[in-house]
Amino acid sequence: MGLFAALKREFDYVSGMLRVFRAVKKVGAGSGVRVPDHIEATVDRFPDNPMALLDEGEISYRQFEARANQVAHWALDQGLKPGDTVALFMGNRWEYIAIWFGLSKVGVVTALLNNQLSGHSLTHCLNIGEAKQVILEGELAEAFDSARAGELNPMGAWVLDGTLDGAENFGAALDAQSETRPDPSVRADVKPEDPALKMFTSGTTGLPKAAVMTHIRTLYYLNIFALVAKCQPSDRMLMVLPLYHATGGLCGVGCAISFGGALVIRPRFSASSFWPDVQRFKATMFMYVGELCRFLVNSEPSVAEQNHTVRCAIGNGMRRDVWEAFQERFDLPQIVEFYGSTEGNVGLVNTANVPGAVGRVPGYLKHRFNIDLVKFDMDAEMPARGPDGFCQSCQPGEVGEAIGRIDPDDARFRFDGYGSREDTEKKILRDVYEKGDAWFRTGDLMSRDELGYYYFIDRVGDTYRWKSENVATGEVAEAFTFDGIEQANVYGVEVKGHSGRAGMAALVTGEQPLDLDALHAHVHANLPSYARPLFLRLQEQTDTTGTFKFRKVDLVKEGFDPAKISDRILFDHPTENRYVPLTPELYAAILSGELRV
């Protein structure tokens, strides 16, 4: 890159970041602004703009706020006070946003529940969310009933568009309320650093934890990505991600309701409906997670994907191979990849369209950010300590865990934690570079290059060690980008008599037959010997969260015993040099050491 191009790159980066920092100050710490203040300002500016575009027509900002006002008056009638929590258990619909907006108008906190949960997991989230009331939709009545079968704390239940024994009619209760905006004095004691929402971790490694989202933090999510993407009232955000999750429900929603744009809210992601929906609603933006984009890249070409109106995609988890294929196939001008977590204090955003990068922190601006990478001990699954007892910062090109300095006096760098003090403490790393300092552990392994671009490698725990080598599951999964494979979920399994864990890949295949010999050659050509999965598990579908994160806990526990698994198991046979069915005899030979792997 020449000098002029390098100067332009730095000018564009710095000017863009300064624009974002200046704009965010208007809703940040010290501004006094809370979530309902911000959204009410949008309503006042654009009352007749469409807030939501539905199959049945449009919902204007005026209608949106009228429903939210009814929710606020309902909360007051129920005797709910600022700081009380109401749980929301619904699928994707415009009322979802109106409900938490309305509750925030009177200082009530909304716990946004994963609408895929049921039974014990749902009971757990309702209890740790400390809800006094729960609002659900009729379609989820059966799931809620399964939660009531457990040890559920006492709470009132309200149903929208349906019935449930022991629950009251939420729609009728709202219709009886005033559509007038409650006087702001009812939330006079609510401070920007107070909770606005409770969101839940995805539960990929166990039961979910409740993360507190303050008004300040929620406002950052609602504004930052809208600012980076230069959102306008004319924008139409296609929302196929779940609204209970921060990526869709705050970052994506904010791209519309912070600047008077419209939301196209779909019930769920469908690869076959995606581009027809873009065309029908003339969507200009959409939110993604990496696997969503992989599904689209692997889908059959369609006329609807041509001459579309999408100008920008915003999200996280898009690996470089998918990024380049996606941008080339769909002719997408801008991809804004970001990094962050619901509860964490580390945030990055890639504004420069650099494939595979999650963001950038150039050396000359490092003091404005709180992120660092520390060397990591793969065996202990903890940051490594030097002879002096302190952690060691990674050099460019080295892989380490991303950590974020905790500063209680800076709203950007606070860590508000979970409902449980024990869970909160587990995420804090102390005495990192000096006695008394405290840093948030992201649990993510990254590297950075000389220019300060950060690249996600894998989750801590999403690595395994085999043949004395560390293997990142995400990198192995990329090697399974192959005809006939729709998804690859890679993890490590214990093999008796061997240290570490051997690689195993759960594969979801399409309708066309999978050429196993060609796949074997492909994997061996693209991965070193220690990283090649010894075992393949062929599945019709894999278990994921609502944002397409793989759940691996049960897969790891089940291992590779063909007697306990109904799916077809294949073994990369070391002497036959091909994938063969894993029989009970082969399984026994591996465990006894008769067959060396």
Coordinates of C-alpha atoms in Angstrom, one line a residue:
M1 CA 0.0 0.0 0.0
G2 CA 1.4 3.4 -1.0
L3 CA 1.7 6.4 1.3
F4 CA -1.4 8.2 0.0
A5 CA -3.5 5.1 0.5
A6 CA -2.2 4.5 4.0
L7 CA -2.9 8.2 4.9
K8 CA -6.4 7.9 3.5
R9 CA -7.0 4.7 5.5
E10 CA -6.0 6.4 8.7
F11 CA -8.0 9.5 8.0
D12 CA -11.1 7.5 7.2
Y13 CA -10.7 5.5 10.4
V14 CA -10.1 8.4 12.7
S15 CA -12.8 10.6 11.3
G16 CA -15.3 7.8 11.4
M17 CA -14.5 6.9 15.0
L18 CA -14.6 10.6 16.1
R19 CA -18.0 11.0 14.4
V20 CA -19.3 7.9 16.4
F21 CA -17.7 9.1 19.7
R22 CA -19.3 12.6 19.3
A23 CA -22.7 11.2 18.5
V24 CA -22.7 8.5 21.3
K25 CA -21.9 11.3 23.9
K26 CA -25.4 12.6 23.4
V27 CA -26.8 9.4 24.9
G28 CA -23.8 8.3 27.0
A29 CA -22.9 8.8 30.6
G30 CA -23.5 12.3 31.8
S31 CA -26.2 13.0 29.2
G32 CA -29.0 12.0 31.6
V33 CA -30.8 10.3 28.7
R34 CA -32.6 7.0 29.3
V35 CA -33.9 4.5 26.8
P36 CA -37.5 5.8 26.8
D37 CA -36.3 9.4 26.4
H38 CA -34.3 8.4 23.3
I39 CA -37.1 6.4 21.6
E40 CA -39.7 9.0 22.4
A41 CA -37.5 11.6 20.7
T42 CA -37.6 9.4 17.5
V43 CA -41.4 9.1 17.8
D44 CA -41.7 12.9 18.0
R45 CA -39.5 13.4 15.0
F46 CA -41.1 10.8 12.8
P47 CA -44.7 10.1 14.0
D48 CA -46.1 9.1 10.6
N49 CA -43.1 7.1 9.4
P50 CA -43.5 3.3 9.3
M51 CA -41.9 1.7 12.3
A52 CA -42.8 -1.8 11.2
L53 CA -43.6 -3.3 7.8
L54 CA -45.8 -6.4 8.1
D55 CA -47.5 -8.8 5.7
E56 CA -50.8 -7.1 6.7
G57 CA -49.5 -3.5 6.3
E58 CA -47.6 -0.8 8.2
I59 CA -47.4 0.2 11.9
S60 CA -46.5 3.9 12.2
Y61 CA -44.3 5.3 15.0
R62 CA -47.5 7.0 16.4
Q63 CA -49.2 3.6 16.6
F64 CA -46.1 1.9 18.0
E65 CA -46.0 4.4 20.9
A66 CA -49.7 4.3 21.5
R67 CA -49.4 0.6 22.3
A68 CA -46.3 1.2 24.4
N69 CA -48.2 3.8 26.4
Q70 CA -51.0 1.3 27.1
V71 CA -48.3 -1.1 28.4
A72 CA -46.9 1.6 30.6
H73 CA -50.4 2.4 32.1
W74 CA -51.0 -1.3 32.6
A75 CA -47.8 -1.6 34.5
L76 CA -48.8 1.3 36.8
D77 CA -52.3 -0.4 37.3
Q78 CA -50.5 -3.6 38.4
G79 CA -48.6 -1.6 41.1
L80 CA -45.3 -2.2 39.4
K81 CA -42.5 0.2 40.5
P82 CA -39.2 1.3 39.0
G83 CA -36.7 -1.5 39.3
D84 CA -39.4 -4.3 39.3
T85 CA -39.0 -7.0 36.6
V86 CA -41.5 -8.3 34.0
A87 CA -40.5 -11.3 31.9
L88 CA -41.3 -11.2 28.2
F89 CA -41.8 -14.6 26.4
M90 CA -42.7 -14.1 22.8
G91 CA -41.5 -14.7 19.3
N92 CA -40.6 -12.0 16.7
R93 CA -43.3 -9.4 16.4
W94 CA -43.5 -5.6 16.5
E95 CA -45.4 -5.7 19.8
Y96 CA -42.3 -7.3 21.4
I97 CA -40.5 -4.0 21.1
A98 CA -43.5 -1.9 22.1
I99 CA -43.9 -3.9 25.3
W100 CA -40.3 -3.4 26.6
F101 CA -40.4 0.2 25.5
G102 CA -43.6 0.7 27.3
L103 CA -42.4 -0.9 30.5
S104 CA -39.2 1.3 30.4
K105 CA -41.4 4.4 30.3
V106 CA -42.3 3.7 34.0
G107 CA -38.9 2.4 35.1
V108 CA -39.9 -1.3 34.9
V109 CA -37.1 -3.7 33.8
T110 CA -37.9 -6.3 31.1
A111 CA -36.3 -9.8 31.1
L112 CA -36.1 -10.9 27.5
L113 CA -36.6 -14.7 27.5
N114 CA -35.4 -17.0 24.8
N115 CA -38.6 -18.2 23.1
Q116 CA -37.1 -21.6 22.3
L117 CA -36.8 -22.6 25.9
S118 CA -39.2 -24.8 27.9
G119 CA -39.2 -27.0 31.0
H120 CA -36.3 -26.7 33.4
S121 CA -34.3 -24.2 31.4
L122 CA -37.3 -21.8 31.1
T123 CA -38.1 -22.2 34.8
H124 CA -34.4 -21.4 35.6
C125 CA -34.5 -18.2 33.5
L126 CA -37.8 -17.0 34.9
N127 CA -36.5 -17.5 38.5
I128 CA -33.1 -15.9 38.1
G129 CA -34.8 -13.0 36.2
E130 CA -36.7 -12.3 39.4
A131 CA -39.9 -11.6 37.4
K132 CA -43.1 -10.4 39.2
Q133 CA -45.2 -10.9 36.1
V134 CA -44.7 -12.7 32.8
I135 CA -46.2 -11.7 29.4
L136 CA -46.3 -14.5 26.8
E137 CA -48.0 -15.1 23.5
G138 CA -50.6 -17.9 23.0
E139 CA -48.3 -20.0 20.8
L140 CA -45.9 -20.4 23.7
A141 CA -48.5 -21.4 26.3
E142 CA -47.5 -25.0 26.2
A143 CA -43.8 -24.2 26.8
F144 CA -44.7 -21.9 29.7
D145 CA -46.9 -24.7 31.2
S146 CA -43.9 -27.0 31.1
A147 CA -42.0 -24.4 33.2
R148 CA -44.8 -24.2 35.7
A149 CA -44.4 -27.9 36.2
G150 CA -41.1 -27.2 37.9
E151 CA -40.3 -25.1 40.9
L152 CA -41.3 -21.8 39.5
N153 CA -41.4 -18.7 41.7
P154 CA -44.9 -17.2 42.1
M155 CA -45.7 -14.6 39.4
G156 CA -48.7 -13.3 37.5
A157 CA -49.2 -14.6 33.9
W158 CA -50.7 -12.6 31.0
V159 CA -51.3 -14.0 27.5
L160 CA -51.5 -12.1 24.3
D161 CA -53.4 -13.7 21.4
G162 CA -54.3 -16.9 23.2
T163 CA -55.4 -18.5 26.4
L164 CA -53.8 -20.3 29.3
D165 CA -55.3 -21.7 32.5
G166 CA -54.6 -19.3 35.4
A167 CA -53.4 -16.5 33.1
E168 CA -55.2 -13.2 32.2
N169 CA -55.9 -11.7 28.8
F170 CA -53.1 -9.2 28.1
G171 CA -54.6 -7.8 24.9
A172 CA -57.9 -7.0 26.6
A173 CA -56.1 -5.4 29.5
L174 CA -54.2 -3.2 27.2
D175 CA -57.2 -2.2 25.2
A176 CA -58.7 -0.8 28.3
Q177 CA -55.7 1.5 28.9
S178 CA -55.1 5.1 27.8
E179 CA -52.9 5.7 24.7
T180 CA -51.6 8.9 26.2
R181 CA -47.9 9.2 27.0
P182 CA -47.3 8.9 30.8
D183 CA -45.9 11.9 32.4
P184 CA -42.1 11.5 32.5
S185 CA -42.2 12.3 36.2
V186 CA -43.1 8.6 36.8
R187 CA -39.6 7.7 35.9
A188 CA -37.9 10.7 37.5
D189 CA -35.9 8.5 39.9
V190 CA -34.6 6.2 37.2
K191 CA -31.0 6.9 36.4
P192 CA -29.1 6.1 33.2
E193 CA -26.9 3.6 35.1
D194 CA -30.0 1.7 36.4
P195 CA -31.1 -1.5 34.7
A196 CA -33.4 -1.2 31.6
L197 CA -33.4 -4.8 30.5
K198 CA -32.2 -8.3 31.5
M199 CA -30.9 -10.5 28.8
F200 CA -29.6 -14.0 29.0
T201 CA -26.4 -15.7 27.8
S202 CA -27.0 -18.3 25.1
G203 CA -26.5 -21.3 27.3
T204 CA -24.0 -23.1 24.9
T205 CA -22.0 -24.4 27.9
G206 CA -24.7 -24.8 30.5
L207 CA -27.8 -23.0 31.9
P208 CA -28.1 -19.4 30.9
K209 CA -27.1 -16.5 33.1
A210 CA -29.0 -13.2 33.5
A211 CA -27.0 -10.2 32.3
V212 CA -28.0 -6.7 33.4
M213 CA -28.4 -4.1 30.6
T214 CA -28.3 -0.6 32.0
H215 CA -30.0 2.3 30.1
I216 CA -26.5 3.6 29.1
R217 CA -25.4 0.2 27.8
T218 CA -28.8 -0.3 26.0
L219 CA -28.5 3.1 24.4
Y220 CA -25.0 2.3 23.1
Y221 CA -26.3 -0.9 21.4
L222 CA -29.2 1.1 19.9
N223 CA -27.0 3.8 18.5
I224 CA -23.5 2.7 17.7
F225 CA -24.2 0.4 14.7
A226 CA -26.8 2.8 13.3
L227 CA -24.1 5.5 13.4
V228 CA -21.4 3.3 11.8
A229 CA -23.8 2.2 9.0
K230 CA -25.0 5.8 8.5
C231 CA -28.7 4.9 8.9
Q232 CA -31.4 7.2 7.6
P233 CA -35.2 7.4 7.9
S234 CA -35.4 5.8 4.5
D235 CA -33.6 2.6 5.6
R236 CA -35.5 -0.7 6.0
M237 CA -34.0 -3.2 8.3
L238 CA -34.8 -6.9 7.6
M239 CA -34.9 -8.6 11.0
V240 CA -34.6 -12.4 10.9
L241 CA -32.6 -12.8 14.1
P242 CA -34.5 -13.3 17.4
L243 CA -35.5 -10.1 19.2
Y244 CA -34.6 -11.5 22.6
H245 CA -30.9 -11.4 21.6
A246 CA -28.8 -8.2 21.7
T247 CA -27.6 -8.5 18.1
G248 CA -31.1 -8.4 16.6
G249 CA -33.2 -7.0 19.4
L250 CA -31.0 -4.0 20.2
C251 CA -28.3 -3.5 17.5
G252 CA -30.6 -4.2 14.6
V253 CA -33.7 -2.6 16.1
G254 CA -31.6 0.5 16.9
C255 CA -30.6 0.9 13.2
A256 CA -34.3 1.6 12.6
I257 CA -35.8 3.2 15.7
S258 CA -32.9 5.5 16.5
F259 CA -33.2 7.3 13.1
G260 CA -36.9 6.9 12.1
G261 CA -36.3 3.8 9.8
A262 CA -38.6 0.8 9.5
L263 CA -38.2 -2.8 10.7
V264 CA -39.2 -5.7 8.6
I265 CA -39.7 -8.3 11.4
R266 CA -39.9 -11.9 10.2
P267 CA -40.8 -14.8 12.6
R268 CA -37.4 -16.6 11.9
F269 CA -34.7 -17.0 9.4
S270 CA -35.5 -19.0 6.3
A271 CA -32.9 -19.2 3.5
S272 CA -35.6 -19.8 0.9
S273 CA -37.6 -16.7 2.0
F274 CA -34.7 -14.4 2.7
W275 CA -34.2 -12.8 -0.8
P276 CA -37.9 -12.8 -1.7
D277 CA -38.5 -10.9 1.6
V278 CA -35.8 -8.4 0.6
Q279 CA -37.4 -7.8 -2.7
R280 CA -41.0 -7.6 -1.3
F281 CA -40.2 -5.1 1.4
K282 CA -37.3 -3.3 -0.4
A283 CA -35.0 -3.9 2.5
T284 CA -31.8 -1.9 2.6
M285 CA -30.1 -3.6 5.5
F286 CA -30.1 -6.8 7.5
M287 CA -28.5 -8.2 10.7
Y288 CA -26.6 -11.5 10.5
V289 CA -24.7 -14.0 12.5
G290 CA -22.0 -16.0 10.6
E291 CA -23.9 -19.2 10.2
L292 CA -26.9 -17.4 8.6
C293 CA -24.6 -16.0 5.9
R294 CA -23.0 -19.5 5.4
F295 CA -26.6 -20.9 4.8
L296 CA -27.2 -18.2 2.2
V297 CA -23.9 -18.9 0.4
N298 CA -24.7 -22.6 0.3
S299 CA -28.3 -22.1 -0.9
E300 CA -29.4 -22.6 -4.5
P301 CA -29.2 -19.5 -6.7
S302 CA -32.5 -17.6 -7.2
V303 CA -33.7 -14.8 -9.3
A304 CA -34.7 -12.9 -6.1
E305 CA -31.0 -12.5 -5.0
Q306 CA -30.3 -10.4 -8.1
N307 CA -30.8 -6.6 -8.3
H308 CA -31.6 -6.4 -4.7
T309 CA -31.8 -3.2 -2.6
V310 CA -29.6 -4.2 0.4
R311 CA -26.7 -1.7 0.9
C312 CA -25.3 -3.0 4.2
A313 CA -25.2 -6.1 6.4
I314 CA -24.3 -5.8 10.1
G315 CA -23.4 -8.6 12.4
N316 CA -20.8 -10.9 13.8
G317 CA -19.2 -14.3 13.3
M318 CA -18.7 -14.1 9.6
R319 CA -15.4 -15.9 8.8
R320 CA -13.3 -14.8 5.9
D321 CA -14.1 -17.6 3.5
V322 CA -17.9 -16.9 3.9
W323 CA -17.3 -13.2 3.8
E324 CA -15.6 -13.2 0.4
A325 CA -18.0 -15.7 -1.1
F326 CA -21.0 -13.8 0.2
Q327 CA -19.8 -10.4 -1.0
E328 CA -18.9 -11.7 -4.4
R329 CA -22.1 -13.7 -5.0
F330 CA -24.6 -11.2 -3.7
D331 CA -22.8 -8.0 -4.7
L332 CA -23.1 -6.4 -1.3
P333 CA -21.4 -3.0 -1.0
Q334 CA -20.7 -3.0 2.8
I335 CA -20.3 -5.5 5.6
V336 CA -20.0 -4.2 9.1
E337 CA -18.6 -7.0 11.3
F338 CA -18.5 -6.3 15.0
Y339 CA -17.4 -8.0 18.2
G340 CA -19.1 -7.9 21.6
S341 CA -21.2 -9.8 24.0
T342 CA -24.5 -9.2 25.8
E343 CA -22.8 -8.7 29.2
G344 CA -19.2 -7.9 28.3
N345 CA -17.3 -4.6 28.3
V346 CA -15.3 -5.2 25.1
G347 CA -16.5 -3.9 21.8
L348 CA -14.9 -3.7 18.4
V349 CA -16.3 -2.8 15.0
N350 CA -14.8 -3.3 11.5
T351 CA -15.8 -0.2 9.5
A352 CA -13.3 -0.7 6.7
N353 CA -14.8 -3.9 5.1
V354 CA -11.6 -5.9 5.8
P355 CA -12.7 -9.5 5.3
G356 CA -12.5 -11.6 8.5
A357 CA -11.6 -8.8 10.9
V358 CA -13.9 -8.0 13.8
G359 CA -12.5 -4.5 14.4
R360 CA -9.4 -2.4 14.7
V361 CA -7.5 -0.6 17.4
P362 CA -4.4 1.1 15.9
G363 CA -1.5 1.6 18.3
Y364 CA -1.9 5.4 18.4
L365 CA -5.5 5.0 19.7
K366 CA -5.0 2.1 22.1
H367 CA -5.5 4.4 25.1
R368 CA -9.1 5.1 23.9
F369 CA -10.0 1.4 24.1
N370 CA -9.8 -1.2 26.9
I371 CA -9.1 -4.4 25.0
D372 CA -5.9 -6.4 25.1
L373 CA -4.8 -9.9 24.2
V374 CA -3.0 -12.0 26.8
K375 CA -1.1 -15.2 26.3
F376 CA -3.2 -18.3 27.0
D377 CA -2.4 -21.7 28.6
M378 CA -4.5 -24.2 26.6
D379 CA -4.1 -27.0 29.1
A380 CA -5.3 -24.9 32.1
E381 CA -7.7 -23.0 29.9
M382 CA -6.6 -19.8 31.7
P383 CA -4.4 -16.8 30.8
A384 CA -0.7 -17.7 31.3
R385 CA 1.3 -16.0 34.1
G386 CA 4.9 -15.1 33.8
P387 CA 7.6 -15.6 36.5
D388 CA 6.5 -12.3 38.2
G389 CA 2.9 -13.6 38.5
F390 CA 1.5 -11.2 36.0
C391 CA -0.1 -11.9 32.6
Q392 CA 1.8 -11.4 29.3
S393 CA 0.5 -9.3 26.4
C394 CA 0.5 -10.9 23.0
Q395 CA 2.5 -9.7 20.1
P396 CA 1.1 -9.2 16.6
G397 CA 0.3 -12.7 15.1
E398 CA 0.1 -14.4 18.5
V399 CA -3.2 -16.0 19.6
G400 CA -4.4 -15.0 23.1
E401 CA -7.6 -14.4 25.1
A402 CA -9.2 -11.1 24.6
I403 CA -9.7 -9.2 27.9
G404 CA -11.2 -5.8 28.7
R405 CA -10.0 -3.5 31.5
I406 CA -12.8 -2.8 34.0
D407 CA -13.3 0.8 34.8
P408 CA -16.4 1.5 37.0
D409 CA -16.1 5.2 36.4
D410 CA -16.3 4.9 32.6
A411 CA -19.7 3.6 31.4
R412 CA -18.1 2.0 28.3
F413 CA -15.8 -0.1 30.4
R414 CA -18.0 -1.1 33.3
F415 CA -18.9 -4.7 33.9
D416 CA -22.3 -4.9 35.4
G417 CA -22.2 -8.6 35.7
Y418 CA -24.9 -11.2 36.1
G419 CA -27.7 -11.8 38.7
S420 CA -25.3 -14.1 40.5
R421 CA -22.3 -12.6 42.3
E422 CA -20.5 -16.0 41.9
D423 CA -21.1 -16.0 38.1
T424 CA -19.9 -12.4 37.9
E425 CA -16.6 -13.1 39.8
K426 CA -15.8 -16.0 37.4
K427 CA -15.5 -13.6 34.5
I428 CA -13.1 -11.2 36.3
L429 CA -9.4 -11.6 35.9
R430 CA -7.4 -9.8 38.7
D431 CA -3.8 -8.6 39.1
V432 CA -3.3 -8.8 35.3
Y433 CA -0.6 -6.3 34.8
E434 CA -0.4 -4.8 38.2
K435 CA -1.7 -5.5 41.7
G436 CA -5.3 -4.5 42.1
D437 CA -6.3 -4.2 38.4
A438 CA -9.4 -6.0 37.1
W439 CA -10.2 -7.2 33.6
F440 CA -13.2 -8.9 32.0
R441 CA -12.5 -12.3 30.5
T442 CA -14.3 -12.6 27.2
G443 CA -13.5 -16.3 26.8
D444 CA -12.6 -15.6 23.2
L445 CA -9.3 -16.3 21.5
M446 CA -8.1 -13.7 19.0
S447 CA -5.1 -12.5 17.2
R448 CA -4.2 -9.1 15.8
D449 CA -2.0 -7.9 13.0
E450 CA 0.5 -5.1 12.8
L451 CA -2.2 -2.6 11.7
G452 CA -4.3 -3.4 14.8
Y453 CA -7.0 -5.4 13.1
Y454 CA -8.4 -8.1 15.4
Y455 CA -9.4 -11.6 14.2
F456 CA -11.6 -14.0 16.1
I457 CA -10.1 -17.5 16.4
D458 CA -12.3 -19.5 18.7
R459 CA -14.1 -19.7 22.0
V460 CA -12.0 -20.8 25.0
G461 CA -13.2 -24.4 25.3
D462 CA -13.8 -24.5 21.6
T463 CA -10.3 -25.7 21.2
Y464 CA -8.8 -29.1 21.8
R465 CA -5.3 -30.4 22.2
W466 CA -4.2 -33.5 20.2
K467 CA -0.8 -34.9 19.5
S468 CA 0.6 -32.1 21.7
E469 CA -0.8 -29.5 19.3
N470 CA -3.6 -26.9 20.0
V471 CA -6.5 -27.0 17.5
A472 CA -9.1 -24.3 17.1
T473 CA -12.5 -25.8 16.2
G474 CA -13.5 -22.9 14.1
E475 CA -10.6 -23.3 11.8
V476 CA -11.3 -27.0 11.4
A477 CA -14.9 -26.3 10.6
E478 CA -13.8 -24.0 7.7
A479 CA -12.1 -27.0 6.2
F480 CA -15.5 -28.7 5.9
T481 CA -16.7 -26.1 3.4
F482 CA -17.5 -28.8 0.9
D483 CA -20.3 -29.8 -1.5
G484 CA -23.0 -31.5 0.3
I485 CA -22.2 -30.2 3.8
E486 CA -24.5 -27.6 5.2
Q487 CA -23.1 -27.3 8.7
A488 CA -20.0 -28.5 10.6
N489 CA -19.9 -28.6 14.4
V490 CA -16.4 -29.5 15.5
Y491 CA -15.4 -30.5 19.1
G492 CA -12.9 -32.7 21.0
V493 CA -13.6 -36.1 22.5
E494 CA -11.6 -38.1 24.9
V495 CA -9.9 -41.3 23.7
K496 CA -8.9 -43.8 26.3
G497 CA -5.1 -44.1 26.6
H498 CA -4.4 -40.8 24.9
S499 CA -3.8 -37.3 26.4
G500 CA -5.8 -34.4 25.1
R501 CA -8.8 -34.9 22.9
A502 CA -9.3 -36.1 19.4
G503 CA -11.2 -34.1 16.9
M504 CA -14.8 -35.0 16.0
A505 CA -17.1 -33.2 13.5
A506 CA -20.9 -33.4 13.6
L507 CA -22.0 -32.8 10.0
V508 CA -25.4 -31.8 8.6
T509 CA -25.6 -32.9 5.0
G510 CA -27.9 -31.8 2.2
E511 CA -30.0 -33.9 -0.1
Q512 CA -27.2 -34.7 -2.5
P513 CA -25.1 -37.7 -1.6
L514 CA -21.8 -36.9 0.2
D515 CA -18.7 -38.1 -1.7
L516 CA -16.7 -39.4 1.3
D517 CA -13.6 -40.2 -0.6
A518 CA -13.4 -36.7 -2.1
L519 CA -14.2 -35.2 1.4
H520 CA -11.3 -37.3 2.9
A521 CA -8.9 -36.0 0.3
H522 CA -10.1 -32.4 0.8
V523 CA -9.8 -32.5 4.6
H524 CA -6.3 -34.1 4.4
A525 CA -5.2 -31.5 1.9
N526 CA -6.4 -28.6 4.0
L527 CA -5.6 -29.6 7.6
P528 CA -2.4 -30.8 9.3
S529 CA -2.6 -34.4 10.6
Y530 CA -3.2 -33.4 14.3
A531 CA -6.1 -31.2 13.4
R532 CA -8.0 -33.6 11.2
P533 CA -11.1 -35.0 13.0
L534 CA -10.8 -38.7 13.6
F535 CA -14.5 -39.1 13.8
L536 CA -17.4 -37.8 11.8
R537 CA -21.0 -37.9 13.0
L538 CA -23.6 -37.5 10.3
Q539 CA -26.8 -35.7 11.4
E540 CA -30.0 -34.6 9.9
Q541 CA -29.9 -31.4 11.9
T542 CA -27.7 -30.0 14.7
D543 CA -28.7 -28.4 18.0
T544 CA -28.1 -24.6 18.0
T545 CA -29.2 -21.6 19.9
G546 CA -31.5 -19.0 18.4
T547 CA -28.5 -17.2 17.0
F548 CA -27.1 -20.3 15.4
K549 CA -24.4 -20.9 18.0
F550 CA -23.7 -24.6 18.3
R551 CA -24.5 -26.5 21.5
K552 CA -21.7 -28.9 22.1
V553 CA -22.1 -30.0 25.7
D554 CA -24.1 -33.1 24.9
L555 CA -22.1 -34.0 21.8
V556 CA -18.9 -34.0 23.9
K557 CA -20.5 -36.2 26.6
E558 CA -21.8 -38.7 24.1
G559 CA -18.3 -39.1 22.5
F560 CA -18.0 -41.6 19.7
D561 CA -19.4 -44.8 21.0
P562 CA -21.6 -46.3 18.2
A563 CA -23.6 -48.3 20.7
K564 CA -24.9 -45.1 22.3
I565 CA -25.4 -42.9 19.3
S566 CA -28.1 -43.4 16.7
D567 CA -26.4 -41.2 14.1
R568 CA -24.0 -42.7 11.6
I569 CA -20.4 -42.5 12.9
L570 CA -17.4 -42.6 10.5
F571 CA -13.8 -43.1 11.4
D572 CA -10.7 -41.8 9.6
H573 CA -9.0 -45.1 9.3
P574 CA -5.2 -44.6 9.6
T575 CA -4.2 -47.6 7.4
E576 CA -7.1 -47.7 4.9
N577 CA -6.7 -43.9 4.3
R578 CA -10.5 -43.3 4.0
Y579 CA -13.6 -42.8 6.2
V580 CA -15.1 -46.1 7.2
P581 CA -18.2 -46.9 9.4
L582 CA -17.2 -47.0 13.1
T583 CA -18.3 -50.5 14.1
P584 CA -18.3 -51.8 17.7
E585 CA -15.2 -53.9 16.8
L586 CA -13.3 -50.9 15.6
Y587 CA -14.4 -48.9 18.7
A588 CA -13.1 -51.6 21.0
A589 CA -9.8 -51.8 19.1
I590 CA -9.3 -48.1 19.5
L591 CA -10.0 -48.2 23.2
S592 CA -7.8 -51.2 23.8
G593 CA -4.9 -49.6 21.9
E594 CA -4.9 -52.4 19.4
L595 CA -5.6 -49.9 16.7
R596 CA -3.2 -46.9 17.0
V597 CA -4.7 -43.5 16.2

